[in-house]
PDB file of C-alpha atoms in Angstrom:
ATOM      1  CA  MET I 271    -102.816-121.617-128.058  1.00 45.00           C
ATOM      2  CA  ALA I 272     -99.631-121.921-125.994  1.00 44.00           C
ATOM      3  CA  GLU I 273    -101.603-120.977-122.866  1.00 44.00           C
ATOM      4  CA  ALA I 274    -104.157-123.737-123.578  1.00 42.00           C
ATOM      5  CA  GLU I 275    -101.404-126.322-124.117  1.00 43.00           C
ATOM      6  CA  ARG I 276     -99.778-125.280-120.834  1.00 41.00           C
ATOM      7  CA  ILE I 277    -103.036-125.695-118.925  1.00 41.00           C
ATOM      8  CA  ILE I 278    -104.182-128.934-120.573  1.00 42.00           C
ATOM      9  CA  GLY I 279    -100.757-130.459-121.125  1.00 41.00           C
ATOM     10  CA  THR I 280     -99.464-131.761-124.407  1.00 41.00           C
ATOM     11  CA  PRO I 281     -98.636-135.463-124.889  1.00 40.00           C
ATOM     12  CA  ASP I 282     -94.929-134.832-124.409  1.00 41.00           C
ATOM     13  CA  THR I 283     -95.280-133.159-120.995  1.00 38.00           C
ATOM     14  CA  PRO I 284     -94.816-135.127-117.757  1.00 37.00           C
ATOM     15  CA  GLU I 285     -98.385-134.335-116.690  1.00 37.00           C
ATOM     16  CA  ALA I 286     -99.827-135.908-119.832  1.00 35.00           C
ATOM     17  CA  ALA I 287     -97.618-138.999-119.465  1.00 33.00           C
ATOM     18  CA  GLY I 288     -98.906-139.621-115.932  1.00 35.00           C
ATOM     19  CA  ALA I 289     -95.764-138.433-114.140  1.00 37.00           C
ATOM     20  CA  GLU I 290     -95.841-136.088-111.202  1.00 42.00           C
ATOM     21  CA  PRO I 291     -95.794-132.428-112.149  1.00 41.00           C
ATOM     22  CA  GLU I 292     -92.859-130.354-111.006  1.00 45.00           C
ATOM     23  CA  GLN I 293     -93.322-129.069-107.509  1.00 47.00           C
ATOM     24  CA  GLY I 294     -93.875-125.409-106.769  1.00 49.00           C
ATOM     25  CA  GLU I 295     -91.619-123.337-104.601  1.00 52.00           C
ATOM     26  CA  GLY I 296     -93.771-123.802-101.482  1.00 49.00           C
ATOM     27  CA  ALA I 297     -93.989-127.613-101.636  1.00 46.00           C
ATOM     28  CA  PRO I 298     -91.273-129.640 -99.911  1.00 46.00           C
ATOM     29  CA  PRO I 299     -89.207-131.806-102.234  1.00 51.00           C
ATOM     30  CA  ARG I 300     -90.542-135.351-102.578  1.00 54.00           C
ATOM     31  CA  GLY I 301     -87.273-136.833-101.331  1.00 55.00           C
ATOM     32  CA  ARG I 302     -87.277-134.797 -98.157  1.00 60.00           C
ATOM     33  CA  ARG I 303     -90.647-136.187 -97.171  1.00 67.00           C
ATOM     34  CA  ARG I 304     -89.294-139.719 -97.547  1.00 89.00           C
ATOM     35  CA  ILE I 305     -86.231-138.867 -95.495  1.00 91.00           C
ATOM     36  CA  ALA I 306     -88.528-137.542 -92.780  1.00 92.00           C
ATOM     37  CA  VAL I 307     -90.432-140.856 -92.814  1.00 95.00           C
ATOM     38  CA  LEU I 308     -87.142-142.750 -92.550  1.00 96.00           C
ATOM     39  CA  PHE I 309     -86.094-140.759 -89.491  1.00 95.00           C
ATOM     40  CA  VAL I 310     -89.525-140.881 -87.824  1.00 96.00           C
ATOM     41  CA  VAL I 311     -89.611-144.684 -88.188  1.00 98.00           C
ATOM     42  CA  ALA I 312     -85.999-144.916 -86.952  1.00 97.00           C
ATOM     43  CA  VAL I 313     -86.691-142.736 -83.901  1.00 98.00           C
ATOM     44  CA  PHE I 314     -89.840-144.722 -83.113  1.00 98.00           C
ATOM     45  CA  ALA I 315     -88.040-148.096 -83.373  1.00 98.00           C
ATOM     46  CA  TYR I 316     -85.042-146.797 -81.408  1.00 98.00           C
ATOM     47  CA  THR I 317     -87.221-145.309 -78.662  1.00 98.00           C
ATOM     48  CA  LEU I 318     -89.271-148.499 -78.251  1.00 98.00           C
ATOM     49  CA  ASP I 319     -86.077-150.539 -78.045  1.00 98.00           C
ATOM     50  CA  LEU I 320     -84.396-148.179 -75.575  1.00 98.00           C
ATOM     51  CA  VAL I 321     -87.433-147.920 -73.279  1.00 98.00           C
ATOM     52  CA  SER I 322     -88.001-151.689 -73.337  1.00 98.00           C
ATOM     53  CA  LYS I 323     -84.354-152.353 -72.419  1.00 97.00           C
ATOM     54  CA  LEU I 324     -84.452-149.808 -69.585  1.00 97.00           C
ATOM     55  CA  LEU I 325     -87.547-151.535 -68.200  1.00 96.00           C
ATOM     56  CA  VAL I 326     -86.012-154.985 -68.585  1.00 96.00           C
ATOM     57  CA  VAL I 327     -82.814-153.961 -66.792  1.00 95.00           C
ATOM     58  CA  ALA I 328     -84.765-152.244 -64.006  1.00 95.00           C
ATOM     59  CA  LYS I 329     -87.542-154.806 -63.478  1.00 94.00           C
ATOM     60  CA  LEU I 330     -86.561-158.151 -64.989  1.00 94.00           C
ATOM     61  CA  GLU I 331     -82.806-158.586 -64.790  1.00 93.00           C
ATOM     62  CA  HIS I 332     -81.790-160.944 -61.944  1.00 92.00           C
ATOM     63  CA  HIS I 333     -85.397-162.106 -61.582  1.00 94.00           C
ATOM     64  CA  ALA I 334     -87.266-165.207 -62.740  1.00 92.00           C
ATOM     65  CA  PRO I 335     -88.557-165.138 -66.329  1.00 92.00           C
ATOM     66  CA  ILE I 336     -92.105-163.915 -66.907  1.00 92.00           C
ATOM     67  CA  GLU I 337     -94.376-166.276 -68.819  1.00 93.00           C
ATOM     68  CA  VAL I 338     -96.211-164.328 -71.495  1.00 93.00           C
ATOM     69  CA  PHE I 339     -97.840-167.181 -73.396  1.00 91.00           C
ATOM     70  CA  GLY I 340     -97.367-170.321 -71.327  1.00 87.00           C
ATOM     71  CA  ASP I 341     -93.903-171.747 -71.838  1.00 86.00           C
ATOM     72  CA  TRP I 342     -94.070-170.800 -75.562  1.00 95.00           C
ATOM     73  CA  LEU I 343     -93.042-167.187 -74.951  1.00 96.00           C
ATOM     74  CA  GLU I 344     -91.248-165.706 -71.968  1.00 95.00           C
ATOM     75  CA  PHE I 345     -89.562-162.456 -71.070  1.00 96.00           C
ATOM     76  CA  HIS I 346     -86.142-163.519 -69.834  1.00 93.00           C
ATOM     77  CA  ALA I 347     -83.372-160.933 -69.436  1.00 95.00           C
ATOM     78  CA  ILE I 348     -79.933-161.900 -70.683  1.00 94.00           C
ATOM     79  CA  ARG I 349     -76.817-160.007 -71.773  1.00 94.00           C
ATOM     80  CA  ASN I 350     -75.554-161.090 -75.173  1.00 90.00           C
ATOM     81  CA  PRO I 351     -71.984-160.227 -76.222  1.00 86.00           C
ATOM     82  CA  GLY I 352     -72.438-161.929 -79.609  1.00 77.00           C
ATOM     83  CA  ALA I 353     -75.000-162.188 -82.364  1.00 75.00           C
ATOM     84  CA  ALA I 354     -78.138-164.299 -82.663  1.00 66.00           C
ATOM     85  CA  PHE I 355     -78.104-167.574 -80.729  1.00 61.00           C
ATOM     86  CA  GLY I 356     -75.042-166.296 -78.830  1.00 66.00           C
ATOM     87  CA  PHE I 357     -72.684-166.850 -81.783  1.00 71.00           C
ATOM     88  CA  GLY I 358     -69.565-164.734 -82.025  1.00 69.00           C
ATOM     89  CA  ALA I 359     -69.214-163.682 -78.398  1.00 69.00           C
ATOM     90  CA  ALA I 360     -65.523-162.992 -79.031  1.00 69.00           C
ATOM     91  CA  PHE I 361     -66.351-160.619 -81.906  1.00 74.00           C
ATOM     92  CA  THR I 362     -68.258-157.882 -80.061  1.00 75.00           C
ATOM     93  CA  VAL I 363     -66.053-155.125 -81.522  1.00 79.00           C
ATOM     94  CA  ILE I 364     -66.718-156.439 -85.037  1.00 84.00           C
ATOM     95  CA  PHE I 365     -70.498-156.375 -84.447  1.00 81.00           C
ATOM     96  CA  THR I 366     -70.109-152.794 -83.234  1.00 82.00           C
ATOM     97  CA  MET I 367     -68.276-151.840 -86.431  1.00 87.00           C
ATOM     98  CA  ILE I 368     -70.889-153.589 -88.578  1.00 87.00           C
ATOM     99  CA  ALA I 369     -73.715-151.678 -86.857  1.00 86.00           C
ATOM    100  CA  ALA I 370     -71.843-148.397 -87.362  1.00 89.00           C
ATOM    101  CA  ALA I 371     -71.256-149.240 -91.049  1.00 92.00           C
ATOM    102  CA  VAL I 372     -74.965-150.006 -91.545  1.00 91.00           C
ATOM    103  CA  ILE I 373     -75.828-146.591 -90.109  1.00 91.00           C
ATOM    104  CA  VAL I 374     -73.374-144.855 -92.468  1.00 93.00           C
ATOM    105  CA  VAL I 375     -74.717-146.748 -95.509  1.00 92.00           C
ATOM    106  CA  ILE I 376     -78.316-145.849 -94.632  1.00 93.00           C
ATOM    107  CA  ALA I 377     -77.372-142.180 -94.162  1.00 90.00           C
ATOM    108  CA  ARG I 378     -75.711-142.139 -97.593  1.00 90.00           C
ATOM    109  CA  LEU I 379     -78.615-143.964 -99.241  1.00 88.00           C
ATOM    110  CA  ALA I 380     -81.118-141.534 -97.704  1.00 88.00           C
ATOM    111  CA  ARG I 381     -79.944-138.787-100.069  1.00 85.00           C
ATOM    112  CA  LYS I 382     -81.404-140.724-103.019  1.00 88.00           C
ATOM    113  CA  LEU I 383     -84.556-141.874-101.228  1.00 91.00           C
ATOM    114  CA  TYR I 384     -87.881-141.263-103.003  1.00 91.00           C
ATOM    115  CA  SER I 385     -89.746-144.469-102.119  1.00 93.00           C
ATOM    116  CA  LEU I 386     -92.027-144.612 -99.082  1.00 94.00           C
ATOM    117  CA  PRO I 387     -91.705-148.407 -98.569  1.00 95.00           C
ATOM    118  CA  TRP I 388     -87.901-148.095 -98.750  1.00 95.00           C
ATOM    119  CA  ALA I 389     -88.037-145.224 -96.246  1.00 96.00           C
ATOM    120  CA  ILE I 390     -89.939-147.453 -93.811  1.00 97.00           C
ATOM    121  CA  ALA I 391     -87.579-150.406 -94.347  1.00 97.00           C
ATOM    122  CA  LEU I 392     -84.447-148.309 -93.928  1.00 96.00           C
ATOM    123  CA  GLY I 393     -85.971-146.575 -90.904  1.00 97.00           C
ATOM    124  CA  LEU I 394     -86.509-149.948 -89.235  1.00 97.00           C
ATOM    125  CA  LEU I 395     -82.921-150.964 -90.014  1.00 96.00           C
ATOM    126  CA  LEU I 396     -81.552-147.660 -88.755  1.00 96.00           C
ATOM    127  CA  GLY I 397     -83.576-147.727 -85.528  1.00 97.00           C
ATOM    128  CA  GLY I 398     -82.589-151.335 -84.824  1.00 96.00           C
ATOM    129  CA  ALA I 399     -78.919-150.755 -85.601  1.00 94.00           C
ATOM    130  CA  LEU I 400     -78.867-147.685 -83.354  1.00 96.00           C
ATOM    131  CA  GLY I 401     -80.560-149.627 -80.549  1.00 96.00           C
ATOM    132  CA  ASN I 402     -77.993-152.413 -80.531  1.00 93.00           C
ATOM    133  CA  LEU I 403     -75.112-150.001 -81.157  1.00 92.00           C
ATOM    134  CA  THR I 404     -76.161-148.029 -78.076  1.00 95.00           C
ATOM    135  CA  ASP I 405     -75.825-151.211 -76.020  1.00 94.00           C
ATOM    136  CA  ARG I 406     -72.444-152.028 -77.583  1.00 90.00           C
ATOM    137  CA  ILE I 407     -71.103-148.564 -76.741  1.00 91.00           C
ATOM    138  CA  PHE I 408     -72.619-147.828 -73.324  1.00 93.00           C
ATOM    139  CA  ARG I 409     -73.239-151.139 -71.536  1.00 92.00           C
ATOM    140  CA  SER I 410     -70.704-153.182 -69.601  1.00 89.00           C
ATOM    141  CA  PRO I 411     -68.085-154.559 -69.872  1.00 86.00           C
ATOM    142  CA  GLY I 412     -66.882-151.455 -71.735  1.00 83.00           C
ATOM    143  CA  ILE I 413     -67.024-149.095 -74.686  1.00 84.00           C
ATOM    144  CA  PHE I 414     -67.456-150.933 -78.016  1.00 78.00           C
ATOM    145  CA  GLN I 415     -67.573-154.236 -76.102  1.00 81.00           C
ATOM    146  CA  GLY I 416     -70.941-153.811 -74.407  1.00 87.00           C
ATOM    147  CA  GLU I 417     -73.384-156.672 -74.207  1.00 91.00           C
ATOM    148  CA  VAL I 418     -76.807-156.289 -75.805  1.00 94.00           C
ATOM    149  CA  VAL I 419     -79.857-156.668 -73.557  1.00 96.00           C
ATOM    150  CA  ASP I 420     -82.089-159.431 -74.963  1.00 96.00           C
ATOM    151  CA  PHE I 421     -85.356-160.469 -73.357  1.00 96.00           C
ATOM    152  CA  ILE I 422     -87.920-161.893 -75.810  1.00 96.00           C
ATOM    153  CA  ALA I 423     -87.572-165.671 -75.482  1.00 95.00           C
ATOM    154  CA  PRO I 424     -89.739-167.869 -77.728  1.00 96.00           C
ATOM    155  CA  LYS I 425     -89.531-171.574 -76.897  1.00 93.00           C
ATOM    156  CA  GLY I 426     -86.707-173.277 -78.787  1.00 91.00           C
ATOM    157  CA  PHE I 427     -85.458-170.062 -80.404  1.00 91.00           C
ATOM    158  CA  ALA I 428     -82.866-167.362 -79.754  1.00 89.00           C
ATOM    159  CA  VAL I 429     -83.548-164.678 -77.174  1.00 93.00           C
ATOM    160  CA  PHE I 430     -83.810-161.289 -78.909  1.00 94.00           C
ATOM    161  CA  ASN I 431     -84.949-157.697 -78.411  1.00 96.00           C
ATOM    162  CA  LEU I 432     -87.022-155.077 -80.235  1.00 97.00           C
ATOM    163  CA  ALA I 433     -83.967-153.749 -82.115  1.00 96.00           C
ATOM    164  CA  ASP I 434     -83.398-157.225 -83.540  1.00 94.00           C
ATOM    165  CA  SER I 435     -87.083-157.374 -84.528  1.00 96.00           C
ATOM    166  CA  ALA I 436     -86.842-154.012 -86.301  1.00 97.00           C
ATOM    167  CA  ILE I 437     -83.728-155.142 -88.187  1.00 95.00           C
ATOM    168  CA  VAL I 438     -85.361-158.406 -89.295  1.00 94.00           C
ATOM    169  CA  CYS I 439     -88.599-156.685 -90.363  1.00 97.00           C
ATOM    170  CA  GLY I 440     -86.643-154.026 -92.269  1.00 97.00           C
ATOM    171  CA  GLY I 441     -84.532-156.706 -93.945  1.00 95.00           C
ATOM    172  CA  ILE I 442     -87.573-158.736 -94.984  1.00 97.00           C
ATOM    173  CA  LEU I 443     -89.207-155.612 -96.405  1.00 97.00           C
ATOM    174  CA  ILE I 444     -86.044-154.792 -98.400  1.00 95.00           C
ATOM    175  CA  VAL I 445     -85.993-158.312 -99.864  1.00 96.00           C
ATOM    176  CA  LEU I 446     -89.671-158.033-100.843  1.00 97.00           C
ATOM    177  CA  LEU I 447     -89.137-154.600-102.414  1.00 96.00           C
ATOM    178  CA  SER I 448     -86.140-155.903-104.328  1.00 93.00           C
ATOM    179  CA  PHE I 449     -88.136-158.864-105.670  1.00 93.00           C
ATOM    180  CA  ARG I 450     -90.854-156.447-106.805  1.00 93.00           C
ATOM    181  CA  GLY I 451     -88.224-154.373-108.595  1.00 92.00           C
ATOM    182  CA  LEU I 452     -88.724-151.190-106.562  1.00 92.00           C
ATOM    183  CA  ASP I 453     -85.539-149.188-106.050  1.00 91.00           C
ATOM    184  CA  PRO I 454     -84.912-146.679-103.237  1.00 91.00           C
ATOM    185  CA  ASP I 455     -85.104-143.817-105.751  1.00 86.00           C
ATOM    186  CA  GLY I 456     -88.689-144.811-106.567  1.00 86.00           C
ATOM    187  CA  THR I 457     -87.997-146.360-109.947  1.00 88.00           C
ATOM    188  CA  VAL I 458     -89.344-149.774-110.840  1.00 88.00           C
ATOM    189  CA  HIS I 459     -87.283-152.148-112.934  1.00 82.00           C
ATOM    190  CA  LYS I 460     -88.264-155.460-114.500  1.00 76.00           C
ATOM    191  CA  ASP I 461     -85.516-158.094-114.621  1.00 64.00           C
TER     192      ASP I 461
END
């Protein structure tokens, strides 16, 4: 009888309640898979940002803007010491510290990560933060004071880059997940 209950599952077992069964020795832990997704998304976002900035510096900087969609969208290379819309140009070191803090928080949160949507959102944030932090550390005028390369220029809006886009998309996804009650550990709460 005990063998039959083990195979079928009794009402008080996780399998009968619809929960995931415990994983065998050969299967990777569920959390590790989500961490891998986080880092794959982060590397992808970071690589796209880095490659785009290298191309912009090599081919577009000190040249006339390129019209992409009439005058509604241009590629126009600028160096931005501040934040969006050029605010805070005197606070470059503070933006560098904020980006570094975001990276540390994401790394700490990754240990408790069991949600695929959260892994994607945090991966976008991590990739974007690393992209802009790379500029702040390695670009002129100096270490931790570097200016970010921005080049996407919609008409009447701030000039930004792919790292900024990744950060905004990750942030929007986090807000949506929070409104739905999904936590990074995979639990759902109703408030």
